[in-house]
Every structure is written in structure tokens, then in C-alpha cells.
Coordinates of C-alpha atoms and ligand atoms in Angstrom, one line a residue:
M1 CA 0.2 -0.9 17.0
E2 CA -3.2 -1.8 19.1
K3 CA -4.3 1.4 19.1
I4 CA -4.2 2.1 15.5
V5 CA -5.9 -1.5 15.1
S6 CA -8.6 -0.6 17.6
L7 CA -9.3 2.7 15.5
C8 CA -9.2 1.2 12.1
K9 CA -11.9 -1.6 13.6
R10 CA -14.1 1.3 15.9
R11 CA -14.3 3.8 13.2
G12 CA -14.0 2.1 10.2
F13 CA -11.0 1.9 8.6
V14 CA -10.4 -2.0 8.6
F15 CA -12.2 -5.1 9.7
P16 CA -11.0 -8.3 10.4
S17 CA -12.3 -10.9 7.4
S18 CA -15.0 -13.3 8.2
E19 CA -15.6 -11.8 11.9
I20 CA -18.5 -13.0 12.7
Y21 CA -17.2 -16.5 11.8
G22 CA -14.2 -16.3 14.7
G23 CA -12.1 -14.9 11.7
F24 CA -9.5 -15.9 8.8
A25 CA -6.0 -15.6 8.8
G26 CA -4.1 -13.0 6.8
V27 CA -7.3 -11.7 5.5
Y28 CA -9.0 -7.5 5.9
D29 CA -11.9 -5.8 4.7
F30 CA -11.5 -2.4 4.2
G31 CA -14.7 -0.1 5.8
P32 CA -16.4 2.9 4.8
L33 CA -13.4 4.9 5.7
G34 CA -11.2 2.3 4.8
V35 CA -12.1 2.4 0.9
E36 CA -11.9 5.8 0.9
L37 CA -8.3 6.1 2.0
E38 CA -7.1 3.2 0.1
N39 CA -8.3 4.8 -2.9
N40 CA -6.7 8.1 -2.2
L41 CA -3.2 6.0 -2.1
K42 CA -4.1 4.6 -5.5
A43 CA -5.1 7.2 -6.9
Q44 CA -1.9 9.0 -6.1
W45 CA 0.1 6.3 -7.1
W46 CA -1.8 6.2 -10.1
K47 CA -1.2 10.0 -11.2
K48 CA 2.7 10.1 -10.2
M49 CA 3.1 6.6 -12.1
V50 CA 1.5 7.1 -15.1
Y51 CA -0.6 10.4 -15.4
D52 CA 2.6 12.4 -14.6
R53 CA 4.7 10.3 -17.0
D54 CA 4.7 10.3 -20.8
D55 CA 7.1 7.3 -20.3
I56 CA 5.2 5.2 -18.8
V57 CA 1.3 3.6 -19.4
G58 CA -1.3 1.7 -17.5
L59 CA -2.7 -2.1 -17.2
D60 CA -4.7 -4.3 -15.6
S61 CA -4.2 -7.8 -16.5
S62 CA -5.9 -11.0 -15.0
I63 CA -5.2 -12.6 -11.4
F64 CA -5.2 -15.9 -13.4
M65 CA -3.0 -16.7 -15.9
S66 CA -1.8 -19.8 -17.6
P67 CA 0.2 -22.2 -14.7
R68 CA 2.8 -21.9 -17.3
I69 CA 3.8 -18.4 -16.7
W70 CA 4.6 -19.5 -13.0
E71 CA 6.7 -22.2 -14.1
A72 CA 8.5 -20.1 -16.1
S73 CA 9.2 -17.0 -13.9
G74 CA 10.9 -19.9 -11.3
H75 CA 7.8 -19.4 -8.9
T76 CA 6.4 -23.0 -8.7
K77 CA 10.2 -23.8 -7.4
G78 CA 11.8 -21.0 -6.2
F79 CA 9.0 -18.8 -4.2
S80 CA 9.1 -20.0 -1.1
D81 CA 9.8 -19.4 2.7
P82 CA 11.4 -21.5 5.3
M83 CA 9.2 -23.4 7.9
A84 CA 9.2 -25.5 10.7
E85 CA 6.3 -26.5 12.7
C86 CA 6.6 -26.6 17.1
K87 CA 6.2 -30.2 17.4
K88 CA 4.0 -29.7 21.0
C89 CA 0.9 -27.5 19.6
N90 CA 1.6 -27.5 15.4
T91 CA 1.9 -24.1 15.0
R92 CA 4.4 -23.2 11.9
I93 CA 7.0 -20.4 12.5
R94 CA 8.5 -18.8 9.5
V95 CA 12.5 -19.3 10.4
D96 CA 14.1 -16.3 8.9
K97 CA 11.6 -13.9 10.9
A98 CA 12.4 -16.0 14.0
L99 CA 16.0 -15.7 13.2
E100 CA 16.1 -12.4 12.5
A101 CA 14.0 -11.1 16.2
I102 CA 16.7 -12.9 17.9
G103 CA 19.5 -10.8 15.9
V104 CA 20.5 -13.3 13.6
T105 CA 20.9 -12.6 10.0
A106 CA 18.8 -14.4 7.8
D107 CA 17.1 -14.7 4.6
E108 CA 14.2 -16.5 2.7
K109 CA 16.2 -16.8 -0.2
M110 CA 18.8 -18.8 1.9
S111 CA 19.0 -22.9 0.5
E112 CA 16.8 -25.5 3.1
E113 CA 20.8 -26.9 4.2
E114 CA 21.7 -23.2 4.8
I115 CA 19.1 -22.3 7.0
N116 CA 18.4 -25.6 8.9
K117 CA 22.6 -25.1 9.8
L118 CA 21.5 -21.6 10.9
F119 CA 18.3 -22.9 12.9
D120 CA 20.1 -25.8 14.5
A121 CA 22.8 -23.6 16.1
H122 CA 19.9 -21.3 17.7
R123 CA 17.1 -23.3 18.4
A124 CA 17.4 -23.1 21.9
D125 CA 16.6 -19.2 21.6
I126 CA 13.6 -19.2 19.8
A127 CA 10.3 -20.2 21.4
C128 CA 6.8 -21.4 19.6
E129 CA 4.8 -18.2 19.9
K130 CA 2.0 -19.9 21.2
C131 CA 3.4 -22.5 24.0
G132 CA 7.0 -21.5 24.7
G133 CA 8.4 -24.8 23.5
H134 CA 11.5 -25.0 21.6
D135 CA 11.0 -28.3 20.1
F136 CA 10.8 -27.5 16.3
S137 CA 10.4 -30.1 13.4
E138 CA 13.1 -29.6 10.7
V139 CA 12.8 -26.4 8.4
K140 CA 11.3 -26.9 4.8
K141 CA 10.5 -24.6 2.2
F142 CA 7.2 -23.7 2.0
N143 CA 5.3 -22.6 -1.6
L144 CA 4.0 -19.3 -1.3
L145 CA 1.6 -19.8 -4.6
V146 CA -2.0 -19.9 -4.0
K147 CA -3.7 -23.2 -5.7
S148 CA -6.8 -23.1 -7.5
N149 CA -8.4 -25.7 -9.8
L150 CA -9.6 -23.1 -12.2
G151 CA -9.4 -25.0 -15.4
D152 CA -8.3 -28.2 -14.1
F153 CA -10.8 -30.9 -14.3
T154 CA -8.4 -33.6 -13.3
E155 CA -10.1 -35.6 -10.4
Q156 CA -6.7 -34.8 -8.1
G157 CA -6.0 -31.4 -8.7
T158 CA -2.6 -32.3 -10.7
D159 CA -2.6 -29.1 -13.3
P160 CA -3.3 -26.5 -10.5
S161 CA -3.7 -22.6 -11.3
Y162 CA -2.5 -20.3 -9.7
L163 CA -3.7 -16.8 -8.1
R164 CA -1.2 -14.6 -9.2
G165 CA 1.4 -14.3 -6.4
E166 CA 3.2 -10.9 -7.4
T167 CA 1.1 -9.0 -10.6
C168 CA 4.2 -7.8 -12.1
Q169 CA 4.2 -11.5 -14.4
G170 CA 1.4 -10.1 -15.7
I171 CA 3.0 -7.0 -17.3
Y172 CA 5.8 -9.1 -18.3
V173 CA 3.6 -11.7 -20.3
N174 CA 1.7 -7.8 -22.1
Y175 CA 5.2 -5.8 -22.5
K176 CA 5.2 -7.2 -26.3
N177 CA 1.2 -6.4 -26.6
V178 CA 1.9 -3.1 -25.1
L179 CA 4.8 -2.2 -27.2
D180 CA 3.0 -3.3 -30.5
S181 CA -0.6 -1.6 -29.6
S182 CA 0.9 2.1 -28.8
P183 CA 3.8 4.6 -29.9
M184 CA 5.9 3.4 -26.7
K185 CA 10.0 3.4 -27.5
L186 CA 12.3 2.4 -25.2
P187 CA 13.1 3.5 -22.4
F188 CA 9.3 3.0 -20.8
G189 CA 7.3 1.5 -18.0
I190 CA 3.9 -0.4 -17.6
A191 CA 2.2 0.4 -14.5
Q192 CA -0.6 -1.8 -12.6
I193 CA -2.0 -2.1 -9.4
G194 CA -4.0 -5.0 -8.2
K195 CA -4.4 -8.2 -5.7
A196 CA -1.8 -10.7 -5.0
F197 CA -2.2 -13.7 -3.1
R198 CA 0.6 -15.6 -1.2
N199 CA 0.3 -18.3 1.3
E200 CA 2.5 -17.1 3.9
I201 CA 3.5 -19.3 6.9
S202 CA 2.6 -16.6 9.4
P203 CA 0.4 -13.6 8.3
R204 CA 0.9 -11.1 11.1
Q205 CA 1.8 -7.1 11.9
F206 CA -2.0 -6.7 10.5
L207 CA -2.1 -4.9 7.5
F208 CA 2.3 -5.9 6.7
R209 CA 2.0 -9.6 5.9
M210 CA -1.4 -10.6 4.4
R211 CA -2.2 -13.5 2.5
E212 CA -4.5 -11.4 0.1
F213 CA -3.3 -7.9 -0.5
E214 CA -2.8 -5.3 -3.2
Q215 CA 0.2 -4.4 -4.8
M216 CA 1.1 -1.0 -6.9
E217 CA 3.9 -2.3 -9.3
M218 CA 5.7 -0.4 -12.1
Q219 CA 7.8 -2.5 -14.5
Y220 CA 10.5 -0.1 -16.6
F221 CA 12.5 -1.3 -19.5
T222 CA 15.6 0.1 -20.8
R223 CA 18.2 -0.8 -23.2
P224 CA 21.2 -2.5 -21.0
E225 CA 23.5 -0.2 -21.0
E226 CA 21.0 2.4 -19.6
E227 CA 19.3 0.2 -17.0
M228 CA 21.3 1.8 -13.7
A229 CA 21.3 5.2 -14.9
E230 CA 17.3 4.5 -15.1
Y231 CA 17.6 2.4 -11.8
K232 CA 19.3 5.6 -10.1
K233 CA 16.6 7.9 -11.7
L234 CA 13.5 5.7 -10.4
K235 CA 15.0 5.5 -7.0
A236 CA 15.6 9.3 -6.3
Y237 CA 11.5 9.7 -8.2
R238 CA 9.8 6.9 -5.7
W239 CA 11.5 8.2 -2.7
N240 CA 10.2 11.8 -3.6
V241 CA 6.2 10.6 -4.0
V242 CA 6.6 8.8 -1.1
L243 CA 7.5 12.1 1.1
D244 CA 4.8 14.0 -0.7
L245 CA 2.2 11.4 0.9
G246 CA 3.2 13.8 4.2
L247 CA 5.1 10.7 5.9
Q248 CA 8.0 12.1 7.6
E249 CA 11.3 11.9 6.4
K250 CA 13.0 11.0 9.8
N251 CA 10.9 7.6 9.6
L252 CA 12.0 6.3 6.5
R253 CA 15.2 5.1 5.2
W254 CA 16.9 3.4 2.1
K255 CA 18.2 -0.7 2.7
Q256 CA 20.2 -2.3 1.0
H257 CA 20.2 -6.0 -0.6
E258 CA 23.0 -7.8 1.3
N259 CA 21.9 -11.1 -0.8
L260 CA 21.1 -10.6 -3.9
V261 CA 19.1 -13.2 -6.4
F262 CA 21.7 -14.2 -8.8
Y263 CA 19.9 -12.2 -11.9
A264 CA 19.9 -8.5 -9.7
K265 CA 22.1 -5.8 -10.5
D266 CA 21.1 -4.1 -7.1
A267 CA 17.8 -4.1 -4.8
W268 CA 17.1 -1.5 -2.5
D269 CA 14.0 -1.0 -0.1
I270 CA 12.7 2.3 1.0
E271 CA 11.9 0.7 4.3
Y272 CA 9.1 2.4 7.2
A273 CA 9.4 2.8 11.1
F274 CA 6.4 0.8 11.8
P275 CA 6.0 0.1 15.5
W276 CA 8.2 -2.7 15.7
G277 CA 10.8 -1.2 13.7
F278 CA 11.8 -0.2 10.4
D279 CA 10.9 -3.0 7.7
E280 CA 10.4 -3.2 4.0
L281 CA 7.9 -0.8 2.8
E282 CA 8.5 -1.0 -1.2
G283 CA 10.9 -2.5 -3.2
I284 CA 13.1 -0.8 -6.4
H285 CA 15.1 -3.4 -8.0
A286 CA 17.5 -3.8 -10.9
R287 CA 16.4 -7.1 -12.1
G288 CA 18.4 -7.3 -15.1
D289 CA 16.9 -9.6 -18.4
Y290 CA 15.6 -12.3 -16.3
D291 CA 11.9 -11.5 -16.5
L292 CA 11.8 -11.5 -20.5
T293 CA 14.2 -13.9 -21.2
Q294 CA 12.9 -16.5 -19.1
H295 CA 9.2 -15.5 -20.8
A296 CA 10.7 -15.8 -24.0
K297 CA 11.8 -19.3 -23.2
G298 CA 8.9 -20.4 -21.6
S299 CA 6.8 -19.1 -24.3
G300 CA 8.3 -19.8 -27.7
K301 CA 8.3 -16.4 -28.2
T302 CA 10.8 -13.6 -29.2
L303 CA 10.4 -11.1 -26.6
D304 CA 13.4 -9.0 -28.0
Y305 CA 13.1 -5.4 -29.4
F306 CA 14.0 -4.1 -32.4
D307 CA 14.9 -0.3 -32.1
Q308 CA 14.4 1.4 -35.7
D309 CA 17.0 3.7 -35.6
S310 CA 20.0 1.5 -35.0
G311 CA 18.4 -2.0 -36.5
E312 CA 19.7 -3.8 -33.4
R313 CA 17.5 -6.5 -31.8
F314 CA 18.1 -7.3 -28.3
V315 CA 16.0 -8.2 -24.6
P316 CA 15.6 -4.6 -22.4
H317 CA 16.7 -5.0 -19.1
I318 CA 14.1 -4.7 -16.2
I319 CA 13.9 -1.8 -13.5
E320 CA 11.0 -2.5 -11.1
S321 CA 9.6 -0.6 -8.5
S322 CA 6.4 -2.5 -6.3
G323 CA 4.8 -1.3 -3.0
G324 CA 1.6 -2.7 -1.2
V325 CA -1.2 -0.7 -0.6
G326 CA -1.8 -2.5 2.6
R327 CA 1.7 -1.9 3.9
L328 CA 1.4 1.7 2.5
F329 CA -1.8 2.3 4.6
L330 CA -0.5 0.8 7.5
A331 CA 2.5 3.6 7.1
V332 CA 0.3 6.4 7.0
L333 CA -1.8 6.1 9.3
V334 CA 1.2 5.0 12.0
D335 CA 2.7 8.6 10.8
A336 CA -0.5 10.5 11.5
Y337 CA -0.9 9.0 14.7
R338 CA -0.9 11.6 17.5
E339 CA -2.5 11.7 20.9
D340 CA -3.0 15.4 22.4
E341 CA -4.4 17.7 25.0
L342 CA -7.3 20.4 23.3
N343 CA -9.2 22.8 25.6
G344 CA -7.8 20.9 28.9
E345 CA -9.0 16.9 27.8
P346 CA -7.3 14.7 25.4
R347 CA -7.9 13.9 22.1
I348 CA -6.8 11.2 19.5
Y349 CA -5.9 13.0 16.1
L350 CA -4.8 11.7 12.5
A351 CA -2.5 14.6 11.1
L352 CA -3.4 12.9 7.1
E353 CA -2.2 15.3 4.3
P354 CA -5.8 17.0 3.4
K355 CA -5.2 15.1 -0.4
I356 CA -5.3 11.8 1.3
A357 CA -7.4 12.0 4.1
P358 CA -10.8 9.6 3.6
V359 CA -13.5 12.8 4.6
K360 CA -12.3 16.1 3.3
A361 CA -14.4 18.6 5.6
M362 CA -17.3 18.1 7.7
V363 CA -20.5 20.6 7.5
A364 CA -23.0 21.0 11.0
P365 CA -25.3 23.3 11.9
L366 CA -24.7 24.6 15.4
L367 CA -27.9 23.0 16.3
K368 CA -29.8 20.3 15.0
N369 CA -33.1 21.5 16.3
K370 CA -33.3 25.1 14.3
P371 CA -34.5 24.0 10.7
E372 CA -33.4 27.3 9.7
L373 CA -29.6 26.5 10.3
V374 CA -30.1 22.7 9.4
E375 CA -31.2 24.0 6.0
K376 CA -28.5 26.5 5.3
A377 CA -25.9 23.8 6.6
K378 CA -27.2 21.7 3.7
T379 CA -26.7 24.3 1.5
V380 CA -23.7 25.2 2.1
R381 CA -22.7 21.1 2.1
K382 CA -24.0 20.7 -1.5
E383 CA -21.9 23.6 -2.6
L384 CA -18.8 22.3 -1.2
Q385 CA -19.2 19.1 -2.5
N386 CA -19.0 20.9 -6.0
V387 CA -15.4 20.9 -4.6
H388 CA -15.1 17.5 -3.2
P389 CA -17.8 14.4 -2.6
Q390 CA -16.4 13.5 0.5
I391 CA -18.2 16.1 3.1
A392 CA -19.3 14.6 5.7
W393 CA -22.3 15.8 7.6
D394 CA -22.9 15.4 11.7
D395 CA -25.7 17.2 13.6
N396 CA -25.2 14.7 16.7
G397 CA -24.3 15.7 19.8
N398 CA -22.4 18.7 21.6
I399 CA -20.4 20.5 18.7
G400 CA -17.0 20.0 20.8
K401 CA -18.3 16.1 20.5
R402 CA -18.9 16.4 16.8
Y403 CA -15.0 17.4 16.3
R404 CA -13.5 15.2 18.0
R405 CA -15.3 12.1 16.0
Q406 CA -13.9 14.0 12.9
D407 CA -10.1 14.3 14.3
E408 CA -9.8 10.7 14.9
I409 CA -10.9 10.1 11.5
G410 CA -8.4 12.8 10.3
T411 CA -10.9 15.0 8.7
P412 CA -8.8 17.8 8.3
F413 CA -11.5 20.6 8.1
C414 CA -15.1 21.0 9.9
I415 CA -17.7 23.9 9.1
T416 CA -20.0 25.1 11.7
I417 CA -22.9 26.8 10.6
D418 CA -24.7 29.1 13.2
F419 CA -27.0 32.3 13.8
D420 CA -24.7 34.8 12.6
T421 CA -24.6 32.8 8.5
L422 CA -27.9 33.6 8.6
G423 CA -27.7 37.7 9.5
E424 CA -28.3 37.7 12.8
K425 CA -24.9 40.0 12.7
P426 CA -25.7 41.5 9.1
E427 CA -22.2 42.0 9.1
L428 CA -21.1 38.2 9.4
K429 CA -24.0 37.1 7.1
D430 CA -23.0 34.0 4.9
T431 CA -20.0 33.8 6.8
V432 CA -19.1 30.2 8.9
T433 CA -16.7 29.4 10.9
L434 CA -13.6 27.3 9.5
R435 CA -12.0 24.9 12.0
H436 CA -8.2 23.3 11.7
R437 CA -8.1 19.7 12.3
D438 CA -4.3 19.8 14.0
T439 CA -4.8 23.2 15.7
G440 CA -8.5 23.3 17.3
E441 CA -7.9 27.0 15.5
Q442 CA -11.4 28.8 14.2
E443 CA -11.4 31.8 11.8
R444 CA -14.8 33.1 10.3
L445 CA -14.2 33.0 6.4
S446 CA -17.0 33.7 3.3
I447 CA -18.4 30.4 2.0
S448 CA -16.8 31.0 -1.2
D449 CA -13.3 31.4 0.3
V450 CA -14.3 27.9 2.5
A451 CA -14.4 26.1 -0.6
E452 CA -11.7 28.3 -1.9
R453 CA -9.2 26.7 1.3
I454 CA -10.3 23.0 0.9
K455 CA -10.0 22.9 -2.7
N456 CA -6.3 24.7 -2.6
A457 CA -5.7 21.9 0.6
I458 CA -6.7 19.1 -1.0
A459 CA -4.9 19.8 -4.4
V460 CA -3.1 16.6 -6.0
R461 CA 0.5 18.5 -7.2
Ligands
LIG501 N1 7.4 -7.9 -8.0 C1 7.9 -8.2 -6.7 C2 7.7 -8.1 -5.4 O1 6.7 -8.5 -5.7 P1 8.5 -8.2 -2.6 O2 9.5 -8.0 -2.1 O3 7.5 -9.9 -2.4 O4 8.5 -8.2 -4.5 C3 6.7 -5.8 -3.0 O5 7.0 -7.7 -2.5 C4 5.8 -5.4 -2.1 O6 4.7 -5.8 -1.7 C5 6.5 -5.1 -0.8 O7 7.4 -4.8 -0.9 C6 5.1 -5.0 0.0 O8 5.2 -3.7 0.3 C7 3.9 -5.9 -0.6 N2 3.5 -7.4 0.2 C8 4.6 -8.4 -0.1 N3 4.3 -9.3 0.3 C9 3.3 -9.2 1.2 C10 1.9 -9.5 2.0 N4 1.9 -10.4 1.8 N5 1.0 -8.6 2.6 C11 1.7 -7.4 2.3 N6 2.1 -6.8 1.4 C12 3.1 -7.3 0.6

């Protein structure tokens, strides 16, 4: 994990937020390469969840919504994690996670009474991560919604609004708008990518648990009797989409929720083998009619579906797929991180799938002080940028060092322009060397063949 965090900072993938002011916990900034990787992951998700599916449409709802939405959904009361405070140094811990870390099954859904009982039985085994003490306060449920004063002009802030704690509430409250303004019929889905905010008690594990993060959520509306059959299909679909990103299957597994919320029919997570063990990457849940029923009650508006063929009226059931961009980003980096030896020297490289790699290829003149090589290399780069704009230029240092720099950020191809490209050996005129990241192997190809190779490798299917 330390190696990944260090690589992310060193090469401009991820920076800690507000670093020059000493940092800001639970928040991260994505640098020049990070934003490219992030955009590629989101574009891939959007392709699979919207463009490839005639039954799913997109949405971009607002971060701020009526506070009544969060009351109806149950978040103002029930969206909380169990917290205890070290009496010596005031460090706060998330009690369910601290119990899990010592092998005790616990859950954020437990009541205050249940988790206090469990915590009391294991207090002696749980040490404060800062001072090592064992003297904690009693456990309190801490609400994770982030409050704001947007639209609240009372002096005491008695009518707060909230930064959304999950993106899907924006989908539920727009379900009727989408239905009335588009030709969608059940079953159909609405997909959305956007920021969510949670006052996490102890943000940790880098991008895994943040206070500001991005979610990719799709809510699928079904007839009640079709919910579980659609759920099965969605689970299989999401598994294949995750695999298609290049994640190794041995590092993925399914985990069923043991302690279901009262309205849920079934809930499974896709877990990834993070450096600390298998943990949740995304959730696929069968939610019944809870969400639409709650919003119908809260708003006083009917959210029924009218089936024109059968004349029936009913509240659709919902199945959801919900994942975090940050968690996927971290999983992809962990999965691709490699250390090996090439030409007798140790190296680090990222074996990223070309379609998600932030830079698709690097073009370099063999020598930077030969204008004819530089000019030709610039022309080649321009030509390759017709295939994809992310074609890097690097003429700094010896060619081996340049290759290593690209390996470390996962660039799948390096293209070198030398004197043979210019026609020193006439039979090699307009050919270049194409170097492959994972093996370091090189081959001689025409420029148009190189363009074709890159095009095929990065094609999003
Ligand atoms: N609408 C359902 C929902 O929000 P969740 O399990 O709370 O369910 C879904 O969150 C996904 O969002 C998680 O699987 C994870 O990928 C991501 N996520 C949740 N909290 C996160 C956090 N604090 N930091 C980063 N990602 C988070």
C-alpha cells in the first residue's frame, strides 16, 4: 500500500488534499495522470451501463436536494456508524471496524445497545491507534450526513441542507421525470456518476474510505415479480464488466450480506483483494419497493407505474449497482503494480489495460540534439494523436530512462524515431521501434502499422 501511495504522489496520480496547509483528512486531489485514469474508468462504466444498454439512460442530478429527501430516505435518522472516543487522546474509532480487525463479527447496522454490549466484551483487546490506550467512551451512533447552510438563513442553523450522502437518491426522486419524458418502460434503469459526501469517523486506507468521493450508481426499476430474476442478471453483468477492466479474477470474490436491512431482499458485494485483505469494491442490492414508497410518502406524490398493456398500477421494485470511483481506481492500481528485473536492472511497472492507461503511448526521438530526428518524431506524434490524444512526448535523458518512466505510469507502448526512420537504411525508411511495456520487447514497424496496433489495443469493446 505504501508503494502505491508513494507512486501516486511521485508520478502525479493522487495528491493529499491541502497538503501545503498540513492536509485535510479523508479528501484527495487527482493529479494529471490520476484524472486521466479516473476519466477512463468512468467512461468505461458509462459505456457498459448506458451506451451498451437500450434499457438504461443517464442522469446528472444535483448534489444539494431538498432536506426532506434525506428525511424520507431514512438518512437523517439511520445513516450512522458506531463511534467511540479514546478518553486519553480523544482519537475517535469506528467500533464495528475495530471489532472486525480483532476477528469479531460486527456491523454498522447494529443498534447502539447491541454494539455497546459487544464492545464491552472486547474492550481489553482494542487499543487506541494513536496512544495505545484501552479506555474508550461508550459507543454512540454518529450520523454521516454532511450538513450545510445552503438555503438555511436561521442563525442557529436549525434547518440544514445536506451534501448528498449517496447519488442514488437523485435517481429515485427523478424516476417519474425520466419515465414521463422518455419512452422507457419497465424494466429500465437510470445511471449516474457523481460526488457523494460522508462524515466518515476514521477515513482510511487511502482512496478506500474518503469523506468526499465519487459514486457510479445504477438503479434498475422492475415489476415486483421480476425483481429477483433481474437481480441475478445484474450480478452476472457487473461481474463481467469488472473483469473487463483487466482486474485479475483471482483477486475478486462475491460476498453476501449476512445482516440485511429490513426491506432488502438480497445483497451481495464484489470484493477485491486489497493489500489489507478482501474488502468491498461495489454492492449489488435488491431493495424491493422501499425507496419509491418512502419518497411517495415523504412527498405526497404518487410514484406508481401504470402498465398500459395490463392496466395495472404498482410501485416498481429496485435493484441497484453501486460502486466508488476511488475504490476502483485503487483496485486497478494494486492489481497492475509489478516489480521485476529488466536487462539486469530492477523496475516498477503498471500492467494496466491499454484502454484505461492514462497515457496510451510515448513518442521519443532517439537523440534530442538532432533536429531532423526531433522534427520527424513530432510528425509521428501528431499522426498518432489522431488515434488518441494521450500520446506523450519525452526527449529527456537516455532512452532506457525514458522507457522506465513510462513503465511506471503504465504506458503500454513507446515509439522511438531513429536514423533508420529517416532512411539511413533505405529499406527501413518510415519505420520505427515499438516497445512493449510488459516484456520490454521491441519490434520494427511502419508508422501506419503502429497506429493500427495502438488503435486495436485501446479499443473499448
Ligand atoms: N446507494 C448505495 C450505497 O451508497 P454504499 O455501500 O454505502 O451503498 C456504495 O456505497 C459504494 O460507494 C461502495 O461499494 C464503495 O465503492 C463506495 N463508497 C462508499 N463509501 C465510500 C467512502 N467513504 N469512500 C470511498 N468510496 C466509498
